[in-house]
Amino acid sequence: MPQATSHSPSGIRVDRRQVLIGSTVSALFLGSGHASWAQGPRQGASGAAINGSAAAPLRPHAVRSSRPVLGTDTVLGLERAIDDYAAIVSRGGWRPVPAGDRLRIGARGRGVSALRERLAATGDLGGNARGGDLFDSTVEAALRRFQMRHGISPEGQVRASTLTALNVPAETRLRQLETNLVRVRAYSGFLGNRYLVLNIPAAEAEAVENDVVVSRHVAVVGKVDRQSPVISSRIADINFNPYWTIPASIIRKDLIPKMQAEPDYLARNRIRLFNGESQEVDAASINWNSTEALRYRFRQDPFEGNSLGNVRINIPNVHAVYMHDTPAKGLFDEDQRFHSSGCARIQDIRGLIAWALQGTAWTRSEIDQVLQTDERIDVRPLQSIPVYWVYVTAWADPAGVVRFRHDVYERDGIASQLALSPQR
């Protein structure tokens, strides 16, 4: 096993950019007027070609990109998206899709006609396919593109969250782009050759190397009442088989009520109490109907049910948050992944730490081996890796794909128009 340390525990509003009124644009062209950025057929917000032909069947690369949410061209992408959305707004935006119809493959009617028009407005559907009232495979593919751009499961039918996203006015989307331009400009300097970004509204982490995303990881981030903070830090070390020292806020809000209802809860979950002299305290001696428990330190031992899972990525910060594994992996399958107390739970964290530890003796097989044990080991990356937790609800990439996410913490100033239902 590689050598390592093993031990015992101890909302901005900005002015609109001037846009040309009356410019001839048939859809949301993120490549228009920017030949050096995107060659070939003009592309809409979906990144799909809009050249008069029907939209092609969905391909993953139509909306997925190797470009990071924070990179050298993030500001440029947002500036161009703002220009194009301003042009859409100047022409009156788009009409809402009516509620009530079951919009899925095979459906027909005015709701489908409205859906076609809406998808064509942002280039998810090819311009000559905007007419008609049949929900066919072309519309289904276009709707999947739209859903993927908005962080919604691409199931190809219109449920509540998709309908809400479709009906956010163009004016609101423009304001969202403007707000996020201010945010990302704060990161327009050199971010590092290798860095890690957690985008909180997207609940997603990106490992970035030389301005290219080498891996993406679904994340679970803070609840609305326990928000994940915006921070800039670095990976200090990787903690294998960590103890979890439980914050006082979780003791107060979660553990005390749990112990009142289930007196064996701490024992079942291998959580032990210690006093100020590091002496273990019997949980049965505590009055759980008082605040007495807050005097003690709560620590969960390493095991398969540890709330941190098998590994923690330690990133020093004043909020005492970090990134970690989790035994509750089913949450990664949800669209709205806001369940934590502020820390970030990372899907396939073993792959992420293998990337972070490149150049060391810690290969993926070595990582898997140590995680089969309960041994406490800390390992530092070979070089410092910057970490950025950001709040970005709208961004664009060089392929012309504009992406939006729900303003879950209501920091854009437009939350009432952007609220997405968790039901689909």
XYZ file of C-alpha atoms in Angstrom:
424
model
C 0.000 0.000 0.000
C 1.308 3.529 -0.777
C 2.820 5.466 2.076
C 0.411 7.856 3.784
C -0.559 9.298 7.124
C -2.530 6.909 9.336
C -3.836 8.093 12.688
C -6.577 8.029 15.265
C -9.249 10.782 15.399
C -8.857 14.051 16.899
C -28.987 38.945 -6.548
C -27.451 41.601 -8.726
C -29.264 43.549 -11.449
C -27.238 44.914 -14.355
C -28.072 47.153 -17.323
C -28.884 45.442 -20.594
C -26.286 45.449 -23.313
C -27.344 47.376 -26.401
C -28.863 45.059 -29.012
C -29.776 45.630 -32.636
C -33.524 45.761 -33.091
C -34.843 44.233 -36.278
C -31.931 41.869 -36.844
C -32.995 38.855 -38.856
C -32.678 35.800 -36.665
C -35.005 32.848 -37.144
C -34.161 31.207 -33.807
C -31.808 31.517 -30.852
C -28.469 31.503 -32.714
C -25.560 31.440 -30.349
C -23.210 31.274 -33.311
C -24.682 34.237 -35.180
C -22.166 36.887 -35.981
C -19.378 34.939 -34.289
C -17.732 32.973 -37.096
C -14.519 32.458 -35.166
C -16.449 30.703 -32.409
C -18.786 28.374 -34.274
C -18.415 27.322 -37.892
C -20.971 25.572 -40.073
C -24.769 25.718 -39.678
C -26.079 28.222 -37.194
C -27.037 26.726 -33.877
C -29.747 27.407 -31.349
C -29.689 27.328 -27.591
C -29.801 23.553 -27.763
C -26.686 23.384 -29.897
C -28.698 21.676 -32.629
C -28.154 22.925 -36.178
C -30.892 25.230 -37.444
C -30.489 25.447 -41.192
C -33.995 24.858 -42.394
C -33.978 21.092 -41.982
C -35.858 19.109 -39.384
C -34.108 18.476 -36.095
C -32.042 15.291 -36.079
C -32.751 12.533 -33.555
C -31.277 13.260 -30.153
C -27.625 12.426 -29.705
C -25.937 12.916 -26.322
C -23.341 15.263 -27.808
C -26.115 17.576 -28.938
C -26.287 19.071 -25.459
C -23.335 17.601 -23.574
C -20.005 19.336 -23.681
C -16.442 18.936 -22.485
C -16.385 22.635 -21.635
C -16.584 23.528 -17.917
C -19.138 25.791 -16.300
C -16.125 27.948 -15.340
C -13.509 28.220 -18.058
C -11.658 30.614 -20.316
C -14.665 31.152 -22.588
C -17.459 31.242 -19.987
C -17.784 35.032 -20.020
C -17.746 35.151 -23.811
C -20.420 32.483 -24.019
C -22.713 34.363 -21.650
C -22.178 37.683 -23.426
C -23.213 36.153 -26.725
C -26.158 34.362 -25.163
C -27.308 37.690 -23.711
C -27.181 39.298 -27.158
C -29.261 36.504 -28.659
C -31.832 36.381 -25.873
C -32.163 40.158 -26.052
C -33.017 39.757 -29.742
C -35.641 37.156 -28.838
C -37.121 39.521 -26.249
C -37.177 42.407 -28.744
C -39.354 40.260 -31.026
C -41.828 39.531 -28.246
C -40.333 36.408 -26.690
C -42.289 33.159 -26.877
C -45.842 32.138 -26.094
C -46.557 29.801 -23.173
C -47.408 26.150 -23.648
C -50.907 25.526 -22.246
C -51.313 23.237 -19.257
C -53.692 20.318 -19.146
C -52.785 18.404 -22.300
C -50.872 15.119 -22.072
C -47.928 16.085 -24.248
C -46.047 12.954 -25.211
C -45.352 10.839 -28.285
C -48.512 10.363 -30.349
C -50.389 13.349 -28.886
C -52.076 15.818 -31.227
C -53.680 19.217 -30.762
C -53.100 22.873 -30.007
C -50.876 22.034 -27.053
C -48.487 20.209 -29.370
C -48.556 23.144 -31.794
C -47.620 25.494 -28.952
C -44.872 23.103 -27.836
C -43.415 22.989 -31.346
C -43.345 26.784 -31.511
C -41.710 27.014 -28.092
C -39.001 24.458 -28.869
C -38.277 26.118 -32.203
C -37.851 29.497 -30.481
C -34.716 28.283 -28.717
C -33.451 26.028 -31.489
C -34.245 22.745 -29.800
C -36.508 22.012 -32.768
C -35.491 22.761 -36.362
C -37.140 25.804 -37.913
C -39.099 23.978 -40.623
C -40.482 21.513 -38.053
C -42.207 24.182 -35.969
C -45.547 23.757 -37.740
C -48.032 20.942 -37.214
C -49.913 19.549 -34.251
C -48.483 16.017 -33.971
C -46.071 15.021 -31.205
C -43.758 12.835 -33.274
C -40.239 11.497 -32.742
C -38.748 14.797 -33.930
C -40.611 16.703 -31.215
C -39.665 14.075 -28.652
C -35.963 14.436 -29.518
C -36.224 18.226 -29.329
C -37.961 18.047 -25.963
C -35.233 15.763 -24.618
C -32.646 18.339 -25.679
C -34.578 21.038 -23.860
C -34.875 18.908 -20.723
C -31.170 18.096 -20.672
C -30.283 21.773 -21.026
C -32.450 22.539 -18.000
C -31.274 19.726 -15.734
C -34.528 17.777 -16.058
C -34.616 14.026 -16.665
C -34.826 13.688 -20.474
C -37.895 11.472 -20.600
C -39.350 13.143 -23.692
C -42.763 14.084 -22.301
C -44.097 17.202 -20.635
C -44.693 16.911 -16.914
C -44.937 19.693 -14.332
C -41.259 20.648 -14.045
C -40.790 20.655 -17.818
C -43.912 22.762 -18.358
C -42.724 25.284 -15.784
C -39.308 25.540 -17.457
C -40.883 25.899 -20.909
C -43.061 28.749 -19.687
C -40.401 30.884 -18.029
C -40.642 34.103 -20.091
C -37.779 35.058 -22.402
C -37.432 38.319 -20.473
C -36.837 36.347 -17.270
C -34.264 34.109 -18.929
C -32.461 37.204 -20.195
C -32.299 38.643 -16.681
C -30.989 35.311 -15.428
C -28.200 35.355 -18.020
C -27.272 38.927 -17.071
C -27.143 38.088 -13.374
C -24.893 35.117 -13.995
C -22.566 37.115 -16.221
C -21.753 39.233 -13.166
C -21.125 36.076 -11.143
C -18.798 34.339 -13.577
C -16.765 37.477 -14.233
C -15.465 37.079 -10.687
C -13.761 33.876 -11.902
C -12.377 35.222 -15.181
C -8.743 35.027 -14.010
C -6.514 31.951 -14.018
C -8.311 29.166 -12.164
C -5.504 26.599 -12.327
C -4.310 23.927 -14.733
C -6.294 21.362 -12.749
C -9.260 22.415 -10.636
C -12.557 21.198 -9.254
C -15.859 23.073 -9.610
C -19.085 22.356 -7.745
C -22.014 24.211 -9.293
C -24.597 24.291 -6.521
C -27.802 24.940 -8.542
C -26.826 22.188 -11.000
C -25.861 19.856 -8.122
C -22.921 18.722 -10.204
C -19.135 18.676 -9.849
C -16.588 18.940 -12.658
C -12.947 17.882 -12.614
C -11.231 20.253 -15.049
C -7.819 19.879 -16.634
C -6.384 22.357 -19.152
C -9.825 23.958 -19.554
C -11.490 20.634 -20.415
C -13.862 18.618 -18.217
C -12.297 15.206 -17.659
C -15.140 13.914 -15.489
C -18.527 15.068 -14.229
C -20.090 13.870 -11.018
C -23.688 14.180 -9.890
C -23.846 15.767 -6.434
C -26.260 16.227 -3.559
C -25.979 19.705 -2.014
C -27.531 21.768 0.760
C -31.212 22.111 1.509
C -32.853 25.510 1.142
C -32.660 25.980 4.923
C -29.090 24.566 5.124
C -27.501 26.060 2.051
C -24.169 25.047 0.562
C -21.919 28.142 0.596
C -20.019 29.774 -2.249
C -16.332 29.199 -1.467
C -12.882 29.122 -3.029
C -10.486 26.647 -1.447
C -8.170 23.769 -2.335
C -7.950 20.050 -1.695
C -5.917 19.741 1.500
C -6.090 15.969 1.708
C -8.181 12.903 1.014
C -9.484 11.134 4.131
C -10.087 7.412 3.683
C -12.523 5.728 6.088
C -13.180 8.984 7.949
C -14.719 9.524 11.319
C -17.598 11.974 11.194
C -17.522 14.631 13.873
C -21.105 15.827 13.854
C -21.773 19.598 13.807
C -23.766 21.118 16.654
C -26.478 22.247 14.231
C -27.138 18.641 13.188
C -27.045 17.470 16.811
C -29.650 20.078 17.687
C -31.915 19.725 14.632
C -31.610 16.015 13.932
C -29.948 13.847 16.567
C -31.699 15.104 19.694
C -35.172 14.586 18.129
C -34.023 11.179 16.859
C -32.905 10.109 20.334
C -36.179 11.274 21.832
C -38.038 8.983 19.426
C -35.483 6.152 19.097
C -33.261 5.756 22.192
C -31.026 3.219 20.416
C -30.414 5.441 17.377
C -26.823 6.389 18.284
C -25.815 2.813 19.053
C -27.338 1.490 15.823
C -25.452 4.087 13.818
C -22.168 3.719 15.719
C -22.209 7.277 17.010
C -20.319 7.848 20.256
C -20.219 10.795 22.661
C -17.114 12.342 24.220
C -16.658 15.024 26.852
C -14.081 17.793 26.827
C -11.419 15.395 28.149
C -12.068 12.977 25.238
C -13.659 10.503 27.637
C -16.550 8.512 26.227
C -19.971 9.280 27.721
C -22.840 6.815 27.976
C -25.743 8.085 25.846
C -28.182 6.648 28.399
C -26.911 9.159 30.960
C -28.006 12.143 28.850
C -31.310 13.964 29.325
C -32.461 14.024 25.689
C -35.380 16.308 26.514
C -32.914 19.109 27.226
C -29.926 20.721 25.509
C -27.476 18.755 27.653
C -26.282 16.768 24.632
C -24.847 19.927 23.054
C -22.061 19.880 25.655
C -20.551 16.784 24.080
C -18.735 15.847 20.904
C -20.547 13.346 18.704
C -18.433 11.116 16.464
C -19.497 8.400 14.063
C -17.056 5.518 13.582
C -15.938 4.361 10.119
C -18.245 1.654 8.741
C -20.410 1.039 5.700
C -23.236 3.173 7.119
C -21.095 6.202 8.007
C -22.798 9.358 6.762
C -19.580 10.365 4.971
C -19.403 7.020 3.218
C -15.880 5.710 2.688
C -14.017 8.897 1.851
C -13.956 12.645 2.420
C -12.290 15.394 0.374
C -11.044 17.947 2.882
C -11.251 21.546 1.626
C -10.380 24.134 4.309
C -13.008 26.880 4.684
C -14.752 28.899 7.377
C -18.049 27.063 6.822
C -16.557 23.652 7.722
C -18.053 22.044 4.613
C -16.418 19.391 2.468
C -17.105 16.836 -0.260
C -17.723 13.205 0.590
C -19.113 9.807 -0.284
C -22.519 8.693 0.980
C -24.354 5.446 1.754
C -27.583 7.042 0.418
C -26.733 6.730 -3.268
C -30.361 6.645 -4.407
C -30.527 10.436 -4.060
C -28.205 10.794 -7.051
C -31.057 9.654 -9.307
C -33.251 12.653 -8.464
C -33.516 15.853 -10.512
C -33.751 18.090 -7.436
C -30.779 16.988 -5.329
C -30.926 19.418 -2.413
C -30.904 17.219 0.682
C -27.677 17.825 2.619
C -26.837 20.095 5.532
C -24.388 22.082 3.390
C -21.703 19.583 2.423
C -21.597 18.009 -1.033
C -22.119 14.289 -1.563
C -20.387 13.134 -4.745
C -21.330 10.274 -7.048
C -18.383 8.065 -8.087
C -16.146 9.856 -5.619
C -13.559 7.103 -6.068
C -13.090 8.186 -9.667
C -12.783 11.804 -8.575
C -10.134 11.123 -5.947
C -8.229 8.899 -8.383
C -8.036 11.988 -10.619
C -7.019 14.204 -7.682
C -4.253 11.775 -6.689
C -2.759 11.380 -10.158
C 1.027 11.324 -9.987
C 1.037 9.707 -6.552
C 1.299 5.994 -5.797
C -2.446 5.909 -5.182
C -3.938 4.201 -8.228
C -7.619 3.331 -8.477
C -6.845 -0.240 -7.446
C -4.960 0.983 -4.352
C -7.889 3.234 -3.491
C -10.355 0.371 -3.834
C -8.123 -1.826 -1.692
C -7.907 0.549 1.275
C -11.635 1.181 1.132
C -12.220 -2.508 1.760
C -10.806 -1.909 5.243
C -11.692 0.466 8.092
C -8.165 1.883 8.303
C -7.972 5.650 8.725
C -5.583 7.088 6.128
C -4.995 10.635 4.877
C -3.345 11.338 1.515
C -2.360 14.670 -0.032
C -2.465 15.398 -3.766
C 0.886 15.782 -5.486
C 0.075 19.404 -6.316
C -2.441 21.856 -4.908
C -5.835 21.543 -6.618
C -8.094 24.620 -6.390
C -11.746 24.015 -5.521
C -14.574 26.411 -6.388
C -18.118 26.085 -5.104
C -20.175 28.435 -7.268
C -23.782 29.496 -7.711
C -24.387 29.633 -11.466
C -27.933 29.188 -12.769
C -27.255 30.029 -16.434
C -24.219 29.518 -18.646
C -23.275 28.805 -22.275
C -20.532 26.839 -23.994
C -18.637 27.372 -27.272
C -20.949 24.954 -29.109
C -23.772 27.425 -28.538
C -25.606 25.427 -25.890
C -27.286 27.601 -23.243
C -28.080 25.874 -19.958
C -30.356 26.936 -17.121
C -30.922 25.600 -13.628
C -33.556 26.281 -10.999
C -32.680 29.193 -8.708
C -33.142 26.952 -5.693
C -31.740 29.423 -3.137
C -33.588 32.378 -4.706
C -30.469 34.427 -5.373
C -31.319 35.541 -8.916
C -34.123 37.839 -7.802
C -36.593 36.055 -10.084
C -37.390 32.932 -8.089
C -41.171 33.196 -8.348
C -40.936 32.776 -12.121
C -38.305 30.041 -12.024
C -39.690 27.719 -9.341
C -39.675 24.165 -10.666
C -41.949 21.514 -9.254
C -40.154 18.363 -8.065
C -42.947 16.326 -9.674
C -42.636 15.270 -13.304
